[in-house]
XYZ file of C-alpha atoms in Angstrom:
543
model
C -40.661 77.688 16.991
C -37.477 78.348 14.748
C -37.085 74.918 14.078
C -40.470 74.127 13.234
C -40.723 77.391 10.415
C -37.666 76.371 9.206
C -39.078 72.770 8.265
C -42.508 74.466 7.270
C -40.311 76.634 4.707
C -38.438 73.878 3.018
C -42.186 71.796 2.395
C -43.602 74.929 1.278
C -40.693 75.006 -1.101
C -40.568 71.190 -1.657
C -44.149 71.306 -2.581
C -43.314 74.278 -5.130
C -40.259 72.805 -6.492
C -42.359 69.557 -8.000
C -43.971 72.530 -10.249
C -41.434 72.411 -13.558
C -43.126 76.280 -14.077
C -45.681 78.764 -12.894
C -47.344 80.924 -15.161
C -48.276 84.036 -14.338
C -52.660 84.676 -14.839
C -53.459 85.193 -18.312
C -50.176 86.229 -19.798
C -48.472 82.809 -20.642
C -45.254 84.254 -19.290
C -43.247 81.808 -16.928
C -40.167 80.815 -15.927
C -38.254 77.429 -14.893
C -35.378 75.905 -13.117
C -32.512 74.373 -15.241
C -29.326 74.265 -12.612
C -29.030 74.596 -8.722
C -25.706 74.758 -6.921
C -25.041 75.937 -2.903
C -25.394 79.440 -3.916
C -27.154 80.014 -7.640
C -29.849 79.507 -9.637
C -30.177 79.329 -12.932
C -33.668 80.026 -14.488
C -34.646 80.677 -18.011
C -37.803 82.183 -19.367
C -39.750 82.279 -22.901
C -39.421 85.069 -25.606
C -42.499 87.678 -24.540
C -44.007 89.563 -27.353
C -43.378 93.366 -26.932
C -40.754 93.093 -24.178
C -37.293 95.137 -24.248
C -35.693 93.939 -21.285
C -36.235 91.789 -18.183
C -36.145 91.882 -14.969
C -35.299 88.757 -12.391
C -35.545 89.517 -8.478
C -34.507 86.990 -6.221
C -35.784 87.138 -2.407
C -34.432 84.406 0.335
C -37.265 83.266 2.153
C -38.008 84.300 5.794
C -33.756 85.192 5.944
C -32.503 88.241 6.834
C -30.396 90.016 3.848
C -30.886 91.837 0.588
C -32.833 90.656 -2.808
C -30.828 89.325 -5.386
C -32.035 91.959 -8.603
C -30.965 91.567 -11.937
C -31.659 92.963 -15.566
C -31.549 91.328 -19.132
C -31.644 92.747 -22.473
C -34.447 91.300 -24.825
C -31.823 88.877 -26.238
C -31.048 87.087 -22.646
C -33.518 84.251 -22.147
C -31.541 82.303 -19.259
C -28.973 83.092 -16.466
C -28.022 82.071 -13.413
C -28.747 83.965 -10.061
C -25.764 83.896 -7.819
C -24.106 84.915 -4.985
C -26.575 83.396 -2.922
C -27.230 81.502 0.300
C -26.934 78.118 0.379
C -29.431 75.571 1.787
C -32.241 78.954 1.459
C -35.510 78.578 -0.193
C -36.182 81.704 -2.592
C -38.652 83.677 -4.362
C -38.105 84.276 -7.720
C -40.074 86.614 -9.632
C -39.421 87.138 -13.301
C -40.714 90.341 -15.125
C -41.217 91.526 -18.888
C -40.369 94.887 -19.473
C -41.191 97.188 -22.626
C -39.016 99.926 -23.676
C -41.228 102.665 -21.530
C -40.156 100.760 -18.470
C -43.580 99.402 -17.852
C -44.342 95.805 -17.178
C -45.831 93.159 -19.477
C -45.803 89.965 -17.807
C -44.336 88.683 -14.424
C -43.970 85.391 -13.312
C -43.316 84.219 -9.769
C -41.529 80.810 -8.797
C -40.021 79.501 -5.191
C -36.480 76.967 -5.879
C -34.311 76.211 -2.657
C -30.495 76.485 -2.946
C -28.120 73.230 -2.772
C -27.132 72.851 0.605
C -23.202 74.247 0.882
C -20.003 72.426 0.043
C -18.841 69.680 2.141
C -15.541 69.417 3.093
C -13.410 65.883 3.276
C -11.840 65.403 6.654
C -9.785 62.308 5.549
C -10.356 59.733 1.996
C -8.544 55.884 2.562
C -8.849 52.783 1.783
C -8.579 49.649 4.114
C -10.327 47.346 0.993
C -8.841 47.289 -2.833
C -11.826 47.850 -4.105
C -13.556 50.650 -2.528
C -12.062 54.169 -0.428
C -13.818 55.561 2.547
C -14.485 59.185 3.201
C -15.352 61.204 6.101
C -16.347 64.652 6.400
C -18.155 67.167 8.341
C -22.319 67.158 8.113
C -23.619 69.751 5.912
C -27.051 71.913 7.556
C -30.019 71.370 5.504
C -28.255 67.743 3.312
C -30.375 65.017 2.526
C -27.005 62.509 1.165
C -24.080 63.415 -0.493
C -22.541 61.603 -3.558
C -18.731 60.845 -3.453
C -16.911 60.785 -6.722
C -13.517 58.691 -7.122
C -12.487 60.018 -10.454
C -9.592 57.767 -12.202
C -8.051 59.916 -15.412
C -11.306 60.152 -17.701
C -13.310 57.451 -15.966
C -15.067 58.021 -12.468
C -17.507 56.361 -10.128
C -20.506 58.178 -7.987
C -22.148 56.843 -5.115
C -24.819 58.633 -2.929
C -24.212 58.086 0.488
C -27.377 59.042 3.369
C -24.062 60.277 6.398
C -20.378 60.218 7.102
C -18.655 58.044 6.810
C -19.364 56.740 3.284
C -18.034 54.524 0.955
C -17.213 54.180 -2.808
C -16.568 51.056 -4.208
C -16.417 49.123 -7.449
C -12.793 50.702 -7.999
C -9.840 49.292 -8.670
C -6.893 48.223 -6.809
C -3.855 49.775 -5.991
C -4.824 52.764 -7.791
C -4.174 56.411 -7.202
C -7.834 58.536 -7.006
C -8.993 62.022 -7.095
C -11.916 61.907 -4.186
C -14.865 64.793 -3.952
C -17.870 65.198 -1.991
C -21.205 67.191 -3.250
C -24.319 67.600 -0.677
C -27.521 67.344 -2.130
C -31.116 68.197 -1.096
C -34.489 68.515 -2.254
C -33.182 71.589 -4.169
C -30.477 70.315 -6.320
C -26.511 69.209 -5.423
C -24.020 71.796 -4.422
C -20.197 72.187 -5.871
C -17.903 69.322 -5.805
C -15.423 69.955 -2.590
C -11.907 70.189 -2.590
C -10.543 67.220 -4.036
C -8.293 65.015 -1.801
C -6.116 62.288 -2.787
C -6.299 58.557 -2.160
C -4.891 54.932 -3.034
C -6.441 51.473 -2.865
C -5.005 49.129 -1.064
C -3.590 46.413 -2.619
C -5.481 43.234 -3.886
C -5.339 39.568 -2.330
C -3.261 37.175 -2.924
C -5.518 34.180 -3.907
C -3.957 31.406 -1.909
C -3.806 27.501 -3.118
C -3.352 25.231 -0.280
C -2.734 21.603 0.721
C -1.176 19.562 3.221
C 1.627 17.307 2.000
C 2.180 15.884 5.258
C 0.756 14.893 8.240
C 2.202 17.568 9.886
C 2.719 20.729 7.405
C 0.553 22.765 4.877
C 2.114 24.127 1.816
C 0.778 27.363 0.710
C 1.258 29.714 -2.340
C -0.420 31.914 -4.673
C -0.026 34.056 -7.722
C 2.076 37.158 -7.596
C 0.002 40.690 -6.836
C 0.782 43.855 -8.756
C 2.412 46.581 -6.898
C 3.250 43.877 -4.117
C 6.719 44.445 -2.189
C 6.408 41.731 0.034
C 3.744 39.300 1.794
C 2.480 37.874 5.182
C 0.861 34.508 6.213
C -0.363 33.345 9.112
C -1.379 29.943 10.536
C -3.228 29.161 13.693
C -5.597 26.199 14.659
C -9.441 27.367 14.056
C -10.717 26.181 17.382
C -8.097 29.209 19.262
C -6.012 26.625 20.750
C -2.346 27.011 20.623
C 0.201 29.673 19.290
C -0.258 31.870 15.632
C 2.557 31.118 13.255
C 3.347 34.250 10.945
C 5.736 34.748 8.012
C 6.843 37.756 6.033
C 8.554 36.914 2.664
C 8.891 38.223 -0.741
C 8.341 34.895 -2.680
C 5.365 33.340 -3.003
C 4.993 30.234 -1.400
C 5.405 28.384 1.812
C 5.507 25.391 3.985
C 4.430 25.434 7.684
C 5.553 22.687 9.677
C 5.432 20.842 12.745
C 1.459 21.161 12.881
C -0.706 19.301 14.325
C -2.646 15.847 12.121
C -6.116 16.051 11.505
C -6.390 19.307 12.389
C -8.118 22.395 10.961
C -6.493 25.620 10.538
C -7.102 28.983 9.277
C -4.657 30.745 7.046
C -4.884 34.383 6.305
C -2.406 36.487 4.067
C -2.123 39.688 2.742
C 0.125 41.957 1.158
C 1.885 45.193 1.290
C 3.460 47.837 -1.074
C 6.317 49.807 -0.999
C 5.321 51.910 1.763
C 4.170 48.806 3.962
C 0.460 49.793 3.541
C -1.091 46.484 4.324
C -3.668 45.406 1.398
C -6.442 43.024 1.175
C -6.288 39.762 3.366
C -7.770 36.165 2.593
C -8.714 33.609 4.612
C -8.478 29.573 3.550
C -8.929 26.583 6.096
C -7.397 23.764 5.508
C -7.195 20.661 7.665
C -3.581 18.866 7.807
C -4.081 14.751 6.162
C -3.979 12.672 8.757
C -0.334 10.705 8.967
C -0.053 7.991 6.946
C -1.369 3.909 8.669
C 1.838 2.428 10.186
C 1.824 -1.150 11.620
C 1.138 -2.575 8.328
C 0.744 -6.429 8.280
C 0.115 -8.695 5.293
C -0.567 -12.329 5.575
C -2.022 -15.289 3.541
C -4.464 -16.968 5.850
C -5.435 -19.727 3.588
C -4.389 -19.948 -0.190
C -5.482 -16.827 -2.914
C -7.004 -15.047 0.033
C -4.450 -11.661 1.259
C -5.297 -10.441 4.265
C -3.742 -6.731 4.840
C -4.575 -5.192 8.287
C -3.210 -1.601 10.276
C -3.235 0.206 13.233
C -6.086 2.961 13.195
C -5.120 6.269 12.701
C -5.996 9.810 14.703
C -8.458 12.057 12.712
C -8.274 9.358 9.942
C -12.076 9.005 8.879
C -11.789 6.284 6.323
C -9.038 4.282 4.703
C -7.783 3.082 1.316
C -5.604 0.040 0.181
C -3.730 -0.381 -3.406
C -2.866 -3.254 -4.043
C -0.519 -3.738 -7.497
C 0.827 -6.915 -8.584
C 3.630 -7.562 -10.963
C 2.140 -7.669 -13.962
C 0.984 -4.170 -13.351
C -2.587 -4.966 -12.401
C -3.363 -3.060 -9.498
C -6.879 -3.537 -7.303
C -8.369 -1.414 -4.299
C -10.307 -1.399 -1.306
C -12.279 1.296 0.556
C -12.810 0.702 4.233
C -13.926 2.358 7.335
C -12.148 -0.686 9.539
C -8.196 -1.487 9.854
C -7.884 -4.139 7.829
C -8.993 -5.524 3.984
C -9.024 -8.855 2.502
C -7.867 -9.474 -1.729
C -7.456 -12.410 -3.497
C -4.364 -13.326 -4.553
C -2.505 -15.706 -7.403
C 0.367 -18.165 -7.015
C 3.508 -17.068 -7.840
C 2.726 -13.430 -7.723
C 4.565 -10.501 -5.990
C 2.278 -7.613 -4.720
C 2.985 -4.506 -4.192
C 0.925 -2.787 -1.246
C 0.289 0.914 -0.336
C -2.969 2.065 2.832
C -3.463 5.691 3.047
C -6.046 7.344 5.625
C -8.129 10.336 4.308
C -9.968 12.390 6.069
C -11.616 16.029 4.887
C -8.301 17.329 3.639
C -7.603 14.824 1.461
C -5.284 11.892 1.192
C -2.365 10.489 3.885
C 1.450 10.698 2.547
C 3.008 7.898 1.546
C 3.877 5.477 3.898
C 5.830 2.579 3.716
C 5.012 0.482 0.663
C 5.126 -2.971 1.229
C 5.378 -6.139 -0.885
C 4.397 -9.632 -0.382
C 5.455 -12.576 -2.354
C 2.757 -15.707 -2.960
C 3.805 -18.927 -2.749
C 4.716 -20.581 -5.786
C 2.236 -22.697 -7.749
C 1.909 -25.677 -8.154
C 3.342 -28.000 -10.941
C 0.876 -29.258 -13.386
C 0.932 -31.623 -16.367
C 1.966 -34.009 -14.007
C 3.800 -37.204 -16.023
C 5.612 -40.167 -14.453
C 6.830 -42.877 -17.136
C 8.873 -46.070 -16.122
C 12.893 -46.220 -17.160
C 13.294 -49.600 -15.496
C 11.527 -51.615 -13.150
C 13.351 -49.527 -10.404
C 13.311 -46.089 -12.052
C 10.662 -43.399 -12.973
C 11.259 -40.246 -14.466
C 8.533 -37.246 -13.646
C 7.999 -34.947 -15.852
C 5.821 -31.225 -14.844
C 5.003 -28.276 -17.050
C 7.027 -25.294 -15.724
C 4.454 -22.849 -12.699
C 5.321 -19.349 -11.936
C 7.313 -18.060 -9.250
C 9.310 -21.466 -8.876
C 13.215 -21.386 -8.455
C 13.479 -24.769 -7.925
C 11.491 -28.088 -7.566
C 11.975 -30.922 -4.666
C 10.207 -34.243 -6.028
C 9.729 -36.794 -3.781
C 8.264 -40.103 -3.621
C 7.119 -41.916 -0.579
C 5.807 -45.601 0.050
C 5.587 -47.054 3.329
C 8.192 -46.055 5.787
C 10.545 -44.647 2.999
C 11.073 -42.108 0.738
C 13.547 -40.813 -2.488
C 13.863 -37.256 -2.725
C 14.878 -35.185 -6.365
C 15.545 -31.534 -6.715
C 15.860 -29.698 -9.727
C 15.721 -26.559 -11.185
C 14.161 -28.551 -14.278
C 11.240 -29.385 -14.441
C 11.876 -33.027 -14.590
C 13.184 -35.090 -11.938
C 14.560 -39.243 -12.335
C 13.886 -41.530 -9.068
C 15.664 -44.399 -9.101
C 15.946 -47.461 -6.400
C 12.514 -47.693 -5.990
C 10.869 -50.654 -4.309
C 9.230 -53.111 -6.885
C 5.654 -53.756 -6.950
C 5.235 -50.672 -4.209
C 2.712 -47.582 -4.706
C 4.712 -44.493 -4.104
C 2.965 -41.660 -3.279
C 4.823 -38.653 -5.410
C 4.585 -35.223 -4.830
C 6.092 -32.705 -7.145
C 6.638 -28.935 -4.359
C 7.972 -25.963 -6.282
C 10.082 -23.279 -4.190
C 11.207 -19.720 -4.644
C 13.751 -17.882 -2.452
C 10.872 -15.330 -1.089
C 7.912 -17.247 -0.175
C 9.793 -20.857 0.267
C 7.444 -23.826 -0.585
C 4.619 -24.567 -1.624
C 2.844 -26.695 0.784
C -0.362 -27.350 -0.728
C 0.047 -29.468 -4.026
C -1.630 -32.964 -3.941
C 0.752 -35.983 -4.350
C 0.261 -38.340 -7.507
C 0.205 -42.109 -7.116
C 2.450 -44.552 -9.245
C 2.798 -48.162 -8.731
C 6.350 -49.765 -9.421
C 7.300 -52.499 -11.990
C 6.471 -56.491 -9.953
C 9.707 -57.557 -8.610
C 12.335 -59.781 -10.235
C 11.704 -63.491 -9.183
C 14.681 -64.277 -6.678
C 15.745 -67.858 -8.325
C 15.743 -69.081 -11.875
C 17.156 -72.607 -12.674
C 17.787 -74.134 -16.458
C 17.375 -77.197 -16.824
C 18.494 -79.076 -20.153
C 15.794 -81.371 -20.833
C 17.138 -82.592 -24.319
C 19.406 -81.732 -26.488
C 17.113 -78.942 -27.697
C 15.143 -78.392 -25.109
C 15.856 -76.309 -22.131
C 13.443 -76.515 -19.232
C 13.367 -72.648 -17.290
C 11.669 -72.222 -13.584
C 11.916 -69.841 -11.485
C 10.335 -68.257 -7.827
C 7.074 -66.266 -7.893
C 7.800 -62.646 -7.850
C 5.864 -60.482 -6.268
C 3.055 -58.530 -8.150
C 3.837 -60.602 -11.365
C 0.733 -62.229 -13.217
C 2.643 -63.384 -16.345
C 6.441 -63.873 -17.578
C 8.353 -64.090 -20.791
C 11.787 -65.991 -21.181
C 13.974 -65.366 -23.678
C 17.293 -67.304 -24.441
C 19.222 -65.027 -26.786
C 22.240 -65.824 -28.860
C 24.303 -64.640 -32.175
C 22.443 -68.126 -34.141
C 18.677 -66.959 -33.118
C 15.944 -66.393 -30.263
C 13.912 -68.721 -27.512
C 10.577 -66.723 -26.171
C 7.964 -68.406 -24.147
C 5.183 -66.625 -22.413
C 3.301 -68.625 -19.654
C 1.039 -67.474 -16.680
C 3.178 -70.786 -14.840
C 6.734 -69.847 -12.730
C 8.670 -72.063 -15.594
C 8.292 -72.316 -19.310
C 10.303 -75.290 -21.780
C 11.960 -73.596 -24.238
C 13.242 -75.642 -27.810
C 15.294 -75.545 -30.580
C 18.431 -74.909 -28.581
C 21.854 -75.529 -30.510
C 24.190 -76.898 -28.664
C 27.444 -75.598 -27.927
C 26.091 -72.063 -28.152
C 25.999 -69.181 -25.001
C 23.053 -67.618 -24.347
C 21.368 -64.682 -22.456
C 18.439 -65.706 -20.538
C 16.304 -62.498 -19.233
C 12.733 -63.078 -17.631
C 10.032 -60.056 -17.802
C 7.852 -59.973 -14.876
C 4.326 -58.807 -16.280
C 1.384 -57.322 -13.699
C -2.004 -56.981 -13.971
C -1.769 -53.809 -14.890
C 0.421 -54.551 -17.595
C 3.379 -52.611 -15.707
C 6.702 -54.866 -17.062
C 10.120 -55.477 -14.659
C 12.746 -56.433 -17.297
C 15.274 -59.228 -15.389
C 18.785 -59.978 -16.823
C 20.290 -63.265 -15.264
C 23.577 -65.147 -16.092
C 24.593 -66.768 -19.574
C 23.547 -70.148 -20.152
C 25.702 -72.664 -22.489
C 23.931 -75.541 -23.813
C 25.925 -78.522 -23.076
C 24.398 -81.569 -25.282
């Protein structure tokens, strides 16, 4: 029954309280509520016409204890009631009083007091931006508003029980923290003040994995910080927490685990080791970097680089630079990548795996050297009916060039580091085949350049007889050489030349002095117009 007039009470003096006055019945006297703490009210009333004095009588509700009465002069229009009982609804009547001591006016209102003053049990902080306070419950309180009050600047919160919490404050900061309970009446005193810090903030970690097997972590420095601590364990639970204290800020763990995600958390501490703020990163280590690199050339300008898959390694990528500082890529989910390649050309090769943290370390880089190219601008031109000289425009990559001709079952072989190359006791009136291979100290040779074919000058005839027909005229014959279509003679001395030129194997040659040496040579034309020059013995005219 208590319980249930208690709660009628405070709705009976809800209801009234939504009333900003009462007037009393035809007098236009009234009075109002301007403050409300745990045990006063202050009320203020109008000027009345006539009056001398008033009178204010204050009466708690269905409680047990004396009236609250209280006289103004004329010139008193507000004051508080005090001395009162907190968390109590009260009557309030309000009375105008001439200067015969007879009543004018009266006025009647019902306010409840604030509920009492709380007091704080403990204030801390366990976040830097907030402190948590806990305190005893207040009869009769709705909520209670906290206020963390910083200097000149202060934040309130309304709270609905204990514990609450204020935040939106700043860390690592020293507060002043009171407590007010409120109801439908009004809010009571601020409590007691008690003192209390914010933790300190973060640190805001950057992290990465350089390796395979590490992450690197670090982070800016936090004010008020005397030291920090980091720990490292895998996310799925498995295995052993790694933790560090340290005043820098930075570091490496290592021996991890590739491929595998972890979950860092780090906070730090002030002078008095009060732990502050923690944050959390994950970070997965990179898987190790592709080993069992191979790089081959299966068929000319095609690279073929291949690799062992690697753990955790989702996908992989392949630089390849050559050495004129062009550099090409591939992306690939397989283990191996094909590029085309130039003679002559070194390359310079790099495969890293990435997975979700990011890119594998460096691994070995490797480099491959093409074969040299091949010579081009080919040129043979005859010296003699033996001899050719080969000429070739210079190729990259070469340090030195074999040319060699072949025909039949033999060959002549030339190397330079020219590029030009004299063969010389060649067959006559033979095709050589002639192929020009360039080499280089890395790669070797060059296997695949096509030969060039040159035929030789026809062959020298074996015999050639003089006959003196006359006395100046010489008679020349001579064997059939091979590959020859046509011949000149000529018989050569200080006094003048003899040419004949004759499709025949002999030729009659006049105007020969007699007494006189000459130089008979015979030129061996083909039908290609390819010439063999042949030098035989003097001749001396005799007649």
């Amino acid at each position: 029954m208590c319980g249930a007039k208690t709660k009628s009470l405070v709705f009976i003096g809800l209801l009234l309280n939504c009333l900003e006055m009462v007037f009393s019945a035809n007098t236009g006297f009234s009075v109002s509520i301007y403050d409300v703490t745990s045990r006063s009210i202050s009320v203020r009333w109008p000027k009345f016409s006539g009056a001398s004095s008033y009178r204010v009588t204050a009466t708690a509700v269905n409680t047990v204890g004396p009236s609250l009465l209280v006289h103004f002069s004329d010139v008193t229009l507000k004051a508080p009631l005090t001395s009162l009982i907190p968390n109590t609804v009260y009557a309030i009547q309000a009375e105008a009083i001439d200067k015969n001591g007879i009543t004018l006016a009266e006025t009647h209102i019902m306010q409840s007091t604030a509920p009492d003053i709380p007091v704080i049990d403990q204030a801390y902080s366990k976040l830097s931006n907030s402190i948590t306070v806990e305190w005893r419950a207040v009869p009769g309180a709705t909520s209670y508003m906290l206020t963390a009050q910083d200097g000149d600047s202060f934040i309130e919160t309304v709270v609905k029980n204990s514990p609450g919490t204020v935040t939106g404050l700043k860390p690592a900061t020293l507060y002043r923290i009171t407590i007010r309970s409120i109801n439908s009446g009004g809010k009571s005193q601020p409590s007691p003040f008690k003192k209390a810090k914010t933790v300190l903030s973060a640190p805001i970690l950057s992290v990465g994995s350089p390796s395979c097997d590490s992450i690197a972590v670090s982070w800016k420095a936090v004010p008020m910080a005397a030291g920090f601590s980091v720990s490292l364990m895998r996310s799925d639970g498995l295995g052993r927490m790694l933790r560090e204290n340290t005043t820098n800020t930075s570091l490496i763990f290592t021996n991890l685990d590739p491929g595998t995600l972890y979950t860092i958390k780090a906070y730090a501490w002030n002078a008095n080791g009060m732990p502050g703020d923690d944050f959390t990163y994950n970070q997965r280590t990179i898987p190790c970097a592709p080993v069992n690199i191979s790089i081959e050339e299966d068929e000319p300008g095609h690279l073929l680089v291949s690799w062992s898959s690697v753990s955790f390694g989702h996908y992989y990528v392949v630089f390849v630079k050559s050495d004129d500082g062009l550099e090409v890529h591939c992306n690939t989910s397989y283990t191996q990548c094909h590029f085309q390649s130039d003679c002559g050309f070194t390359y310079f090769i790099s495969v890293f795996a990435y997975n979700r943290a990011g890119q594998s370390p460096l691994g070995d880089v490797f480099n491959y050297t093409t074969a040299p190219c091949c010579p081009s601008d080919f040129r043979a031109v005859f010296v003699s009916s033996d001899t050719v000289r080969v000429t070739w425009a210079p190729v990259r990559g070469a340090d030195l060039y074999e040319t060699r001709a072949a025909a039949r079952s033999t060959a002549v072989l030339c190397n330079d580091t020219a590029p030009a190359c004299t063969l010389s006791a060649l067959q006559c009136n033979t095709r050589y085949s002639i192929t020009v291979r360039s080499f280089s100290e890395a790669r070797g040779s060059n296997t695949s350049c096509a030969p060039t074919y040159v035929a030789t000058a026809p062959c020298c005839p074996n015999d050639l007889i003089l006959t003196q027909v006359t006395q100046s005229v010489t008679n020349i014959s001579w064997t059939a050489g091979m590959g020859a279509q046509s011949y000149v003679t000529t018989l050569e001395s200080p006094r003048g030349q003899a040419k004949c030129h004759t499709l025949q194997n002999y030729c009659l040659l006049g105007c020969i002095t007699c007494g006189t040496n000459y130089t008979v040579t015979l030129k061996a034309i083909s039908e290609t117009g390819l010439m063999s020059s042949c030098t035989y013995q003097g001749y001396s005219s005799s007649m």
